[in-house]
Short mmCIF file of C-alpha atoms in Angstrom, two decimals:
data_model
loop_
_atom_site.label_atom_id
_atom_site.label_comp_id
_atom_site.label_asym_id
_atom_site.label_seq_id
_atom_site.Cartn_x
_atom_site.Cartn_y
_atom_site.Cartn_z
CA UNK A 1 10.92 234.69 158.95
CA UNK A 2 11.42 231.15 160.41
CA UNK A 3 13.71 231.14 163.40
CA UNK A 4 11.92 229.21 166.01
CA UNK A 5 10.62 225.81 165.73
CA UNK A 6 8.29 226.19 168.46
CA UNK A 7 6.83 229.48 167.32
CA UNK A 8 3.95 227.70 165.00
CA UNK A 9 2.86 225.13 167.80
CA UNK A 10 -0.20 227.14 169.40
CA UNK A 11 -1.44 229.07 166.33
CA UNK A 12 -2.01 227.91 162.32
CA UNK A 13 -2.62 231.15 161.33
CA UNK A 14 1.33 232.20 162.06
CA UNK A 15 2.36 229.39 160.02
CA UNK A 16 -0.59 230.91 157.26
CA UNK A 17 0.79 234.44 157.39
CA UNK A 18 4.16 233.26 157.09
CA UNK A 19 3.80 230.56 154.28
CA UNK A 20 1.29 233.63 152.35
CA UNK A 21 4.08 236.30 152.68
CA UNK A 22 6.91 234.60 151.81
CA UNK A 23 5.25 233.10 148.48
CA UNK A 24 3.46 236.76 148.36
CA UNK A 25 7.56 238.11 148.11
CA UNK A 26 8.95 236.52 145.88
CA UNK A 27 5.66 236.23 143.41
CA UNK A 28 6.43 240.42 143.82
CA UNK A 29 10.09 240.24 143.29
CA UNK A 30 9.68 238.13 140.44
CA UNK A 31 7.41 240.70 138.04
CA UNK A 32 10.05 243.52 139.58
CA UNK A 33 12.45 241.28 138.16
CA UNK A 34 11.11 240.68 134.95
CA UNK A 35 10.61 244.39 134.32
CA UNK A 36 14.35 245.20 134.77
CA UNK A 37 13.38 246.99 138.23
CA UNK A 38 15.77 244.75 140.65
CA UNK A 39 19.00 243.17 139.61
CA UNK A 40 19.69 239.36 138.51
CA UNK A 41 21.98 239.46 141.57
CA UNK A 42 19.68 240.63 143.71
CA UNK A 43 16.93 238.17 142.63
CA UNK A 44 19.40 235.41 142.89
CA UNK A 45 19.36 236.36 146.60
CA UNK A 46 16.38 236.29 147.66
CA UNK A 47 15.15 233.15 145.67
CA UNK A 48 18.22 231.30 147.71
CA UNK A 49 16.50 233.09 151.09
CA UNK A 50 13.21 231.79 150.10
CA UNK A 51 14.57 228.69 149.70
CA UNK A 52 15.95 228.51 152.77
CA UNK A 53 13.14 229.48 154.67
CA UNK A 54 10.33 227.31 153.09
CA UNK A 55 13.29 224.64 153.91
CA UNK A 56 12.92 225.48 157.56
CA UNK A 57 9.11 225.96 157.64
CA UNK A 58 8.43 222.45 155.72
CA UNK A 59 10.69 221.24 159.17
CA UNK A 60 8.53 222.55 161.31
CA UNK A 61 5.30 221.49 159.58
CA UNK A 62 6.79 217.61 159.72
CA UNK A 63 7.73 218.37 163.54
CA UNK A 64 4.36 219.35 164.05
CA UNK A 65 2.62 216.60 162.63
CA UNK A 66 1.19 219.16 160.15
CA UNK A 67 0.91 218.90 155.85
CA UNK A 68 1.81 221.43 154.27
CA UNK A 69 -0.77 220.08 151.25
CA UNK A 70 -3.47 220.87 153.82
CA UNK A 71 -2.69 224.22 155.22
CA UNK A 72 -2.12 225.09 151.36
CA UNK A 73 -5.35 223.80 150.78
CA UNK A 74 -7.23 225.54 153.88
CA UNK A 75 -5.84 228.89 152.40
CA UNK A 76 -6.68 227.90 148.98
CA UNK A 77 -3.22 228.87 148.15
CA UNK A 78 -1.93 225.75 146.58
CA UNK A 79 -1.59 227.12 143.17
CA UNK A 80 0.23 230.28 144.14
CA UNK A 81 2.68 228.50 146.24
CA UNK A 82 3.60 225.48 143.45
CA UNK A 83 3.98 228.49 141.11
CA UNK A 84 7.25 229.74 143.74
CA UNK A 85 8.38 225.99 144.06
CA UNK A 86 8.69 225.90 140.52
CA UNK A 87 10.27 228.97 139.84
CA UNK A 88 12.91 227.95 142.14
CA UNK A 89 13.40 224.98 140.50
CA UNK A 90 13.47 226.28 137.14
CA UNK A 91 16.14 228.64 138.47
CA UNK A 92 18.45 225.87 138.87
CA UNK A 93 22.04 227.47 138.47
CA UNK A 94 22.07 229.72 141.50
CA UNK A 95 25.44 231.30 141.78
CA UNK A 96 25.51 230.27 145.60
CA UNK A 97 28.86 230.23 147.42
CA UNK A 98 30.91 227.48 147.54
CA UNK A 99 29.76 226.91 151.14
CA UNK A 100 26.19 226.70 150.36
CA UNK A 101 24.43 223.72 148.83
CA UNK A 102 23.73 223.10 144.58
CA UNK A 103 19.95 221.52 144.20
CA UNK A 104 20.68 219.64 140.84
CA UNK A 105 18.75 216.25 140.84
CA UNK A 106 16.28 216.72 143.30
CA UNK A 107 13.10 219.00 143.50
CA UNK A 108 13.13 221.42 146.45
CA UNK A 109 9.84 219.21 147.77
CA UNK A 110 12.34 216.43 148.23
CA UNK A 111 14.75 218.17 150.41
CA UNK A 112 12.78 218.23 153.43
CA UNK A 113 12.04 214.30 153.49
CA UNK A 114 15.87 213.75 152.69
CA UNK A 115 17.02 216.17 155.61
CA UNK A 116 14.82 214.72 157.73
CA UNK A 117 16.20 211.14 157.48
CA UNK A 118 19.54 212.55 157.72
CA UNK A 119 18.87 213.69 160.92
CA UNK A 120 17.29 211.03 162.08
CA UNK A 121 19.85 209.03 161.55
CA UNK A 122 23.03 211.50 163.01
CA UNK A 123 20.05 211.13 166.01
CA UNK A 124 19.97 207.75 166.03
CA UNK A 125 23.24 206.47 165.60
CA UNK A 126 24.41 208.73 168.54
CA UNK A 127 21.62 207.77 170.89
CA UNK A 128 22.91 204.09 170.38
CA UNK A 129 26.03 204.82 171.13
CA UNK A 130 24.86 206.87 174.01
CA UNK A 131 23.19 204.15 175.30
CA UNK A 132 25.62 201.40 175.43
CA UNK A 133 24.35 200.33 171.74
CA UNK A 134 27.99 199.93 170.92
CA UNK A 135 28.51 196.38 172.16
CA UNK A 136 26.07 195.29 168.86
CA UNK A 137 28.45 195.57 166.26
CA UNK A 138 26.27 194.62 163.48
CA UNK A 139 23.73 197.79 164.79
CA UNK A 140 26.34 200.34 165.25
CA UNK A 141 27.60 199.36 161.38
CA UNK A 142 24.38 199.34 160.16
CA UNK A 143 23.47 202.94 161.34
CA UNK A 144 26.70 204.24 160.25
CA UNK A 145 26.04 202.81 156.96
CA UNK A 146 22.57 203.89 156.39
CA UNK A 147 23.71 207.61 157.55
CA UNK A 148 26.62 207.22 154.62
CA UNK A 149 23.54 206.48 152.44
CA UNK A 150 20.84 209.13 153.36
CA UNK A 151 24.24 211.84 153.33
CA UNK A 152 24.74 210.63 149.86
CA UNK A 153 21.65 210.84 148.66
CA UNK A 154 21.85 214.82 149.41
CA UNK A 155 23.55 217.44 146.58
CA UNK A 156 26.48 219.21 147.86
CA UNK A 157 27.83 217.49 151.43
CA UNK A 158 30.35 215.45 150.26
CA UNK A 159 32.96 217.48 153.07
CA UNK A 160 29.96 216.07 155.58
CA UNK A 161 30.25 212.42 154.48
CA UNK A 162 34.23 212.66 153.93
CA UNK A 163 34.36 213.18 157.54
CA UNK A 164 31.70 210.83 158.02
CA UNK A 165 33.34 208.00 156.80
CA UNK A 166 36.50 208.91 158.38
CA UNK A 167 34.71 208.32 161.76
CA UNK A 168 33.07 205.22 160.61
CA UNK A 169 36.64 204.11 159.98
CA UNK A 170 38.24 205.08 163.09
CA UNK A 171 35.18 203.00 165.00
CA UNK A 172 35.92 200.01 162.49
CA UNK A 173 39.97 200.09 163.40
CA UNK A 174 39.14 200.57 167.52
CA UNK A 175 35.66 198.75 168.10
CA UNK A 176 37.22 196.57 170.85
CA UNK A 177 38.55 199.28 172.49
CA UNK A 178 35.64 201.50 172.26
CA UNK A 179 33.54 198.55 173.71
CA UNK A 180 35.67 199.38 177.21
CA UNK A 181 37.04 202.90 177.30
CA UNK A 182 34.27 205.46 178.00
CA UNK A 183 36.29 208.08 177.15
CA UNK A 184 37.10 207.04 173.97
CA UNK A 185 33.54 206.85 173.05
CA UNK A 186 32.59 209.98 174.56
CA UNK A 187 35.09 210.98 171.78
CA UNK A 188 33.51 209.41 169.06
CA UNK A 189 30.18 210.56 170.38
CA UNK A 190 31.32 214.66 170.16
CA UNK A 191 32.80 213.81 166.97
CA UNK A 192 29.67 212.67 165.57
CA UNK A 193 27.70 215.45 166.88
CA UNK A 194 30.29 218.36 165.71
CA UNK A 195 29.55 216.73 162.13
CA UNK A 196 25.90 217.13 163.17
CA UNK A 197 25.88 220.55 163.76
CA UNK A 198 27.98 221.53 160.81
CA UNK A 199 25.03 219.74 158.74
CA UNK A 200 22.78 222.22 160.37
CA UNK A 201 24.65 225.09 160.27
CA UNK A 202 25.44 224.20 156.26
CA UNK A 203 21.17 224.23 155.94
CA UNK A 204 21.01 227.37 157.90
CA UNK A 205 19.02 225.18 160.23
CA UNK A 206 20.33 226.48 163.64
CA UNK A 207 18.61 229.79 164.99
#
């Protein structure tokens, strides 16, 4: 499955195979499923896993510069893979744990866009900061406020922008002192990217 970002970079047909088996499995599991040969649990399961792993392969397509729509296209496979998308949005009340996250008002073909400008701007804001950004107040708000935004516009990671927020308080109640003391915004840097990788690590993301 999709573990590496850079595995696809040299070879389309690796990001063919993988795009035709994992619609290919699930397609299979589904008419097992239907037939009373595998378990609602069990199909529960491996829809989520799907999910997750068209989630990381649409990343590495947009990495890549590449479209999905085409590759579907050059494998005339567009009609097989929109059937999977849509049966995992017609399954729509996965029992996932509580740690995992509920896709209610957005199509899985959103999710990827969404996370991406998430990222982007956790990326951003700390690259700012990084680079002596901070003395712009009305930038360093800005990007704190349009990563409050894209997090909100994203089911399930309220704990994310909770914590969030709390940092984009803390900076609001210290800016002066942030402006001079390194350390402090060393601080405030590692905060930001602990939140960052807990995002990933809540999209299964990370390797």
């Amino acid at each position: 499955m999709v573990e590496d970002n850079n595995i696809y970079l040299d070879d389309d047909s690796k990001i063919e195979s993988e795009i035709f088996a994992l619609v290919k499995s699930i397609t299979s599991l589904n008419i097992k499923y239907q037939k009373g040969i595998v378990n609602e649990n069990f199909f529960r399961k491996a829809l989520k896993s799907t999910m997750n792993n068209l989630l990381k392969l649409n990343f590495v397509l947009k990495e890549n510069n590449l479209q999905m729509a085409d590759l579907l296209k050059k494998m005339d496979f567009s009609q097989e893979y929109n059937a999977v998308i849509e049966l995992i949005n017609r399954v729509s009340s996965l029992d996932l744990p509580d740690n995992d996250i509920a896709i209610k008002n957005l199509t899985f073909l959103e999710l990827p866009g969404i996370t991406s400008e998430i990222t982007s701007s956790f990326i951003t804001l700390m690259d700012a900061l990084t680079l002596d950004g901070l003395v712009k107040k009305d930038l360093i708000f800005n990007l704190f406020n349009e990563l409050n935004q894209n997090l909100g516009n994203f089911p399930g990671l309220d704990d994310i922008l909770f914590k969030i927020k709390s940092i984009n308080k803390n900076a609001v109640n210290h800016f002066d002192k942030l402006i001079s003391d390194a350390k402090l915004k060393e601080e405030l840097i590692d905060d930001l990217y602990q939140v960052f990788k807990e995002f990933q690590n809540k999209l299964h993301l990370t390797p």
